[in-house]
Tab-separated table of C-alpha atoms in Angstrom:
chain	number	residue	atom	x	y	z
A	5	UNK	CA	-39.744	-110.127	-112.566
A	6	UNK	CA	-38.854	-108.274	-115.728
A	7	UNK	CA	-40.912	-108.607	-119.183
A	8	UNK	CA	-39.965	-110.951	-121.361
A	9	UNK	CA	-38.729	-109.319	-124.794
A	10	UNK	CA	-41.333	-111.381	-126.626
A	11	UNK	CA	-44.603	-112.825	-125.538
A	12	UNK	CA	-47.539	-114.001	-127.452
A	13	UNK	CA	-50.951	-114.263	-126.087
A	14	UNK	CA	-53.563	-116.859	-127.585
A	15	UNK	CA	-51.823	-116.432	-131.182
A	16	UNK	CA	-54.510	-118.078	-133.647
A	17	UNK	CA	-52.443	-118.200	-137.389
A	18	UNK	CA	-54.545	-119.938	-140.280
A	19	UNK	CA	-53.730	-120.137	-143.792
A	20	UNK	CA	-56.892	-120.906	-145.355
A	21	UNK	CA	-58.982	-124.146	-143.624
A	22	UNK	CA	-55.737	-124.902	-141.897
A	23	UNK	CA	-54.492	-124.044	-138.202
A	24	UNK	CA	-50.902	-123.524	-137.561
A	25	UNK	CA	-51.498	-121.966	-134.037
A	26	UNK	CA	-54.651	-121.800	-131.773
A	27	UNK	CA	-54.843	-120.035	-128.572
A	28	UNK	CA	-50.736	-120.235	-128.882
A	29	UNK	CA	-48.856	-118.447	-126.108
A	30	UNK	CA	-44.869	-118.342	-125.415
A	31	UNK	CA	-42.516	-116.241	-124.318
A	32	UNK	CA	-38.849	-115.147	-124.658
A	33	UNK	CA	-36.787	-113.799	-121.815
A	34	UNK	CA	-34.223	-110.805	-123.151
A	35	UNK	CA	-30.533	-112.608	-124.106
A	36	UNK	CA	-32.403	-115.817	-123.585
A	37	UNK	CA	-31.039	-118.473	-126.968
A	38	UNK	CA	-34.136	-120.417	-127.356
A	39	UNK	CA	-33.974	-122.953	-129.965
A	40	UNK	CA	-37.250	-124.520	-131.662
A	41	UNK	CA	-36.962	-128.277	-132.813
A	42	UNK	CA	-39.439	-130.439	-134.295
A	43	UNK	CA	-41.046	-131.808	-137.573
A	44	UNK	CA	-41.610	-129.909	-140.786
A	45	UNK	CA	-44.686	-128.027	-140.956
A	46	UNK	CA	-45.323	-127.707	-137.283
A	47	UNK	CA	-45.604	-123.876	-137.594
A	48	UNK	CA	-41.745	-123.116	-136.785
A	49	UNK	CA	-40.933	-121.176	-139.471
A	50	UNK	CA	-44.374	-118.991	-139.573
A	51	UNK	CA	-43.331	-118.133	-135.863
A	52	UNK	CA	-40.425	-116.224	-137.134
A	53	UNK	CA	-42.480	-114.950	-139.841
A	54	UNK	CA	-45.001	-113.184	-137.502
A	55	UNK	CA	-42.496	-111.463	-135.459
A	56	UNK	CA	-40.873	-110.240	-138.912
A	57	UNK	CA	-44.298	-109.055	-139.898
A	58	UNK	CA	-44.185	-111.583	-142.742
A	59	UNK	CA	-47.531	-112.907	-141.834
A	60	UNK	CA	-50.128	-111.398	-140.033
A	61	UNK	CA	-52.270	-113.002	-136.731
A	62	UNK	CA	-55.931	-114.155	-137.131
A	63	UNK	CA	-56.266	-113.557	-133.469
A	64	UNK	CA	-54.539	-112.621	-129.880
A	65	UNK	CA	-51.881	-110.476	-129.113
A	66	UNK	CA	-48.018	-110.340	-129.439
A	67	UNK	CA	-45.406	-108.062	-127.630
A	68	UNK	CA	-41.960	-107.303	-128.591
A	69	UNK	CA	-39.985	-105.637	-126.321
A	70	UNK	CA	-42.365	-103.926	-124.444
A	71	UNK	CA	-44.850	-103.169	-127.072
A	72	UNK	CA	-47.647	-104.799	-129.155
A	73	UNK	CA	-46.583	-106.066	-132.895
A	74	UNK	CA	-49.439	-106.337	-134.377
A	75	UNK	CA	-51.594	-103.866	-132.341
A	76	UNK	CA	-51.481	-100.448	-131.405
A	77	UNK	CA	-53.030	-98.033	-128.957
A	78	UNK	CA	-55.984	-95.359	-130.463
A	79	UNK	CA	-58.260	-93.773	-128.231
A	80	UNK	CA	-57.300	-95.866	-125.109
A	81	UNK	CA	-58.191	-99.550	-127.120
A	82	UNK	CA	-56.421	-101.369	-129.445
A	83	UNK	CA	-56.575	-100.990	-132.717
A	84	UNK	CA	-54.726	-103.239	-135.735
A	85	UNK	CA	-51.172	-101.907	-136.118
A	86	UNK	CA	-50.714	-99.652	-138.841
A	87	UNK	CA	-47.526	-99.726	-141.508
A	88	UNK	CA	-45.589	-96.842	-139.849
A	89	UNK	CA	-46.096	-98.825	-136.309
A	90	UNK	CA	-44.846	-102.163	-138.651
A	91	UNK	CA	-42.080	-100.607	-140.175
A	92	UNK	CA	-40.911	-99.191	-136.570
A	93	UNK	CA	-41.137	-102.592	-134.559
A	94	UNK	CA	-39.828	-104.425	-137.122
A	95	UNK	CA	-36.432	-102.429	-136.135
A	96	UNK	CA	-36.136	-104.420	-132.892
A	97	UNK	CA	-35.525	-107.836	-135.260
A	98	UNK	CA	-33.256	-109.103	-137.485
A	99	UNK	CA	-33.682	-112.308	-139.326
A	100	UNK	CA	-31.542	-114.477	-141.640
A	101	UNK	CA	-33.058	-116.418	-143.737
A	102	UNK	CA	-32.556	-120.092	-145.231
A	103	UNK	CA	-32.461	-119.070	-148.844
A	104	UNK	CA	-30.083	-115.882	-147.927
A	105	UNK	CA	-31.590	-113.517	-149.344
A	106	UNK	CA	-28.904	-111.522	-151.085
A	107	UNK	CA	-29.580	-108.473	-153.421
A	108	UNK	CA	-27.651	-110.320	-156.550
A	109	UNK	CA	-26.778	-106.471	-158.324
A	110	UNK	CA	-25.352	-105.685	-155.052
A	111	UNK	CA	-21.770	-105.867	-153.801
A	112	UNK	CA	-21.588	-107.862	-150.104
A	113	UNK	CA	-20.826	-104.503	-148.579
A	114	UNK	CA	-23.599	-102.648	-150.266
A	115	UNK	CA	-26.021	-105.652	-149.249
A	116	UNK	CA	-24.891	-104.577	-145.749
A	117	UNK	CA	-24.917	-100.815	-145.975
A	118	UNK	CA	-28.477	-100.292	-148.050
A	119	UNK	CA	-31.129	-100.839	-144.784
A	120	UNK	CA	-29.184	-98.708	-141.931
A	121	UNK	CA	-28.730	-95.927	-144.827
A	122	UNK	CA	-32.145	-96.475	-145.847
A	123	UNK	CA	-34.123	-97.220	-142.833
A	124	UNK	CA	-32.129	-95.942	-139.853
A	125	UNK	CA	-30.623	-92.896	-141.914
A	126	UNK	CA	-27.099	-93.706	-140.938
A	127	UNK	CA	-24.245	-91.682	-143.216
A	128	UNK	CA	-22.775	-93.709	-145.756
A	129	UNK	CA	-19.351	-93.174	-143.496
A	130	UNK	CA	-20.963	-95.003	-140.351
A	131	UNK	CA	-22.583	-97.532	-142.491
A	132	UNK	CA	-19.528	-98.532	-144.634
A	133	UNK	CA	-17.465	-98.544	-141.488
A	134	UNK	CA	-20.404	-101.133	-139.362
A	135	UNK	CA	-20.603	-102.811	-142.383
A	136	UNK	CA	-16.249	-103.578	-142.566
A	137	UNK	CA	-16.591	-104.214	-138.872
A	138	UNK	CA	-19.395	-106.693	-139.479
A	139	UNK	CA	-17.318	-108.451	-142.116
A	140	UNK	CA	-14.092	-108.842	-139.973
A	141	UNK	CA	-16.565	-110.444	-137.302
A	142	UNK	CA	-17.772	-112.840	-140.052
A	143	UNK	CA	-14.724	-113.559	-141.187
A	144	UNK	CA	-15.181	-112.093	-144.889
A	145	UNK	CA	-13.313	-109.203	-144.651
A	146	UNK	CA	-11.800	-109.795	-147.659
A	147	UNK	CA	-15.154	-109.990	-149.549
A	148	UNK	CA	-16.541	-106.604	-148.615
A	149	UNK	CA	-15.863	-105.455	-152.720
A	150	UNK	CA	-17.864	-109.082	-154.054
A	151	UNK	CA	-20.725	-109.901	-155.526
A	152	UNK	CA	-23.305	-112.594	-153.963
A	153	UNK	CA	-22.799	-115.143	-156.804
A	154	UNK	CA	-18.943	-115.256	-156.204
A	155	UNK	CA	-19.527	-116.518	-152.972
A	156	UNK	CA	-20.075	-120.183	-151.760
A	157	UNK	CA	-23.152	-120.621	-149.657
A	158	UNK	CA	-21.256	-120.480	-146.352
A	159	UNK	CA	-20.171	-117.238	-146.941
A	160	UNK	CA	-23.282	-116.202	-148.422
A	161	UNK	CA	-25.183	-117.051	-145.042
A	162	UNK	CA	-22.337	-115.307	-143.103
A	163	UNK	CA	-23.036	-112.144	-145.096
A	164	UNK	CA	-26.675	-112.186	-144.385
A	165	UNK	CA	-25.713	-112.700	-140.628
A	166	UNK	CA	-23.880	-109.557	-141.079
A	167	UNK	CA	-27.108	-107.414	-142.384
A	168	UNK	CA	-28.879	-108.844	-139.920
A	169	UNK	CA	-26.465	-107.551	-137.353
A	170	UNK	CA	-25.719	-103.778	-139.180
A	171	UNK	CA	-29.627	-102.995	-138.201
A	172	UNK	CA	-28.892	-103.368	-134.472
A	173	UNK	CA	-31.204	-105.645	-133.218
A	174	UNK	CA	-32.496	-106.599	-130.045
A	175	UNK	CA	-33.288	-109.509	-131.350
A	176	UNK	CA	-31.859	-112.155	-133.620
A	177	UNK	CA	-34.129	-114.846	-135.723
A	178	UNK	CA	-32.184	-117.524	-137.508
A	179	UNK	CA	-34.795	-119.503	-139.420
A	180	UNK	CA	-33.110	-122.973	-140.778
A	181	UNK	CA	-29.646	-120.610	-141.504
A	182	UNK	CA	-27.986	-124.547	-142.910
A	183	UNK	CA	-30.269	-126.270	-144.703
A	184	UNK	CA	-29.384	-125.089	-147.726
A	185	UNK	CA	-25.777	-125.356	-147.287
A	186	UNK	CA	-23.493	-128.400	-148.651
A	187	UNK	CA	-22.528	-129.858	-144.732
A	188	UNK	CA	-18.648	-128.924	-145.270
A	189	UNK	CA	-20.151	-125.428	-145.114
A	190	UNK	CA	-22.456	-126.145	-142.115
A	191	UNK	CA	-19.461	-125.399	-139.498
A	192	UNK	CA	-18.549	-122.603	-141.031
A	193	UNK	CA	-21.930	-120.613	-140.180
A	194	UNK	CA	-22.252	-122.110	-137.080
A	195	UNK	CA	-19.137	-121.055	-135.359
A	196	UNK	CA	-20.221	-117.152	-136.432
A	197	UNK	CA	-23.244	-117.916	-134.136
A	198	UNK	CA	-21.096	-119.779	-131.276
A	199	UNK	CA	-19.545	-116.612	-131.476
A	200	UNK	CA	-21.871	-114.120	-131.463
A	201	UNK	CA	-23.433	-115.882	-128.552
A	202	UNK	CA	-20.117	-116.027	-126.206
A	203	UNK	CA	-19.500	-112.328	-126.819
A	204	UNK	CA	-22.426	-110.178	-127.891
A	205	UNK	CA	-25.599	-109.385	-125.715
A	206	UNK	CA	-28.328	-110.757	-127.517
A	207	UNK	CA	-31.458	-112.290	-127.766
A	208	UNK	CA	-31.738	-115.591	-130.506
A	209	UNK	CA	-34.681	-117.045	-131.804
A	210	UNK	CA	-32.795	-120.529	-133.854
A	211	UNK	CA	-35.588	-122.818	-135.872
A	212	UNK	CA	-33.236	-125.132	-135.968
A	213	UNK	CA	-32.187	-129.025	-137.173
A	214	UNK	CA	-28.752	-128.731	-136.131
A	215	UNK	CA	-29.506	-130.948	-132.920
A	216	UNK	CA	-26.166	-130.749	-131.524
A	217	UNK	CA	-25.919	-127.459	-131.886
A	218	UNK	CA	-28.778	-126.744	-130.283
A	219	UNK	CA	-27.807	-128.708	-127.229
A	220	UNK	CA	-24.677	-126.955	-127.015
A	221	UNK	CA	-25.724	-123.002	-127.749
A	222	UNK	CA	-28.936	-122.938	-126.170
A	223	UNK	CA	-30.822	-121.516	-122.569
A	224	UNK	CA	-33.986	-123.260	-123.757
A	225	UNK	CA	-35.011	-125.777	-126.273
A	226	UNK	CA	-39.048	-125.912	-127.483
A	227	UNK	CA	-39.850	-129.017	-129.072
A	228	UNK	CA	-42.950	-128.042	-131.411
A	229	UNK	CA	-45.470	-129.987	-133.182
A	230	UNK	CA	-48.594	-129.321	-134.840
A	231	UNK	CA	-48.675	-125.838	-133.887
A	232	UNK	CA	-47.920	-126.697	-130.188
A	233	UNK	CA	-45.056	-126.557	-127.733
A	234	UNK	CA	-44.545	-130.403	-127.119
A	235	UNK	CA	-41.891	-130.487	-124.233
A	236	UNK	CA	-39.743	-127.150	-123.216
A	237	UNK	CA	-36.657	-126.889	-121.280
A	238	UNK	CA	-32.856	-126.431	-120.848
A	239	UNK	CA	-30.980	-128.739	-123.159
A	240	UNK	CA	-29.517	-131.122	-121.242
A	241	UNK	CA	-33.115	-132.239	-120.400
A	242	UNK	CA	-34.498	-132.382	-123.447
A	243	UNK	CA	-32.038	-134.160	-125.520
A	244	UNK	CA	-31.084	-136.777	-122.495
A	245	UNK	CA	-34.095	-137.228	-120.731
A	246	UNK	CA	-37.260	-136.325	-122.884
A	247	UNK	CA	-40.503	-136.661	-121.015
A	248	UNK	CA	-42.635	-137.265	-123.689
A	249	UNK	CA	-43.231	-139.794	-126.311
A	250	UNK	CA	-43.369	-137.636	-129.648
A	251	UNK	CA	-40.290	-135.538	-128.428
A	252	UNK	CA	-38.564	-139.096	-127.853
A	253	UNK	CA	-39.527	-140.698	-131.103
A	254	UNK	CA	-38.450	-137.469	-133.172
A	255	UNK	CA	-35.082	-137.461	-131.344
A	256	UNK	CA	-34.483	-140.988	-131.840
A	257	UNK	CA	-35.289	-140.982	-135.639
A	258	UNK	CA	-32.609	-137.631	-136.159
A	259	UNK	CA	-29.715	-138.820	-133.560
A	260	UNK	CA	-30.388	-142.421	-134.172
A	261	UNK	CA	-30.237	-143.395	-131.216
């Protein structure tokens, strides 16, 4: 059976006197869509976090395609990862974020082009030339010469999708990508994912309270809460026949049913 493209081993995460995971484990099969449902401040969002290298572990191991995140091998034992083995695993992932995360000074292309110039040493030529690709596939080819304020939020989020993308990753993280988004933009962002995930190879990582979308994008859904994978499996499953109480009760109360 082949490695799964992430896997982590008896996470322990604290901030302070409180837990968000202990003895956590979970793992990620390569193009597997997994999306994570569940309550607010049930540690979704810090899972994304640690595989950005956003936030550190307080214990256990994690692998990303192949290798160890937060570790690294000295001497034959591991040893805690340092910045150069950060900066170079961190390559493997791209994440959009809820806020977008735009450089305001920056035109949308040049928000695109900076980290593969920067960080991957691409020419400006193959940069500027990913990054008008990237734009067509967004649909804001027309936008490549704007700035992040002239935007609405739709097409703000579709432009980080885009730098996301122009790294290359193996894998994608898409932390809450709508929640900041007026819901006649919601659609919008979505169908650049629906898209992405009928014709690219990838691997997605969706926190996610887009419930229908989830049902209809993902392999797997993980139903978290309190730090802990509640219920886990393919859609159809989860949102029709829930085994458990607290995944039933927090699908009633956001499909009203």
């Amino acid at each position: 059976m082949s490695q799964p493209i992430i896997e982590f081993k008896n996470v322990q995460k604290r901030f302070g006197d409180t837990t968000i995971f202990d003895d956590f484990s979970f793992k990620v099969e390569e193009n597997e869509i997994v999306s994570i449902i569940g309550p607010s401040g049930s540690g979704k969002s810090t899972l994304l976090r640690i595989l950005m290298t956003l936030e550190g572990i307080d214990g256990g191991y994690i692998n990303v395609a192949g290798e160890s995140l937060w570790h690294m091998l000295w001497n034959d034992r591991y040893v805690p990862a340092s910045n150069k083995h950060l900066h170079k695993m961190r390559e493997q992932l791209g994440m959009v974020f809820q806020h977008f995360n735009l450089f305001p000074h920056m035109t949308v292309k040049r928000n695109i082009t900076e980290a593969p110039m920067r960080v991957k040493g691409l020419s400006r030529q193959d940069a500027e030339e990913s990054a008008e690709a990237l734009l067509e596939l967004v649909g804001l080819a027309d936008k490549a010469e704007s700035y992040p304020n002239d935007l609405s939020g739709g097409q703000k989020q579709r432009v980080g999708i885009a730098r996301a993308l122009a790294m290359r990753p193996a894998i994608l993280l898409l932390d809450e990508i709508t929640s900041a988004l007026d819901p006649e933009l919601v659609d919008e962002v979505l169908d650049v994912i629906r898209n992405l995930a009928k014709e690219q190879s990838f691997t997605m990582l969706l926190v996610t309270h887009e419930m229908y979308f989830a049902r209809e994008i993902s392999d797997r859904v993980c139903f978290f809460d309190k730090g802990k994978i509640v219920e886990e499996g393919v859609p159809e499953d989860i949102f029709s026949a829930p085994r458990e109480e607290r995944t039933q009760a927090f699908l009633n109360a956001y499909l009203g049913q």
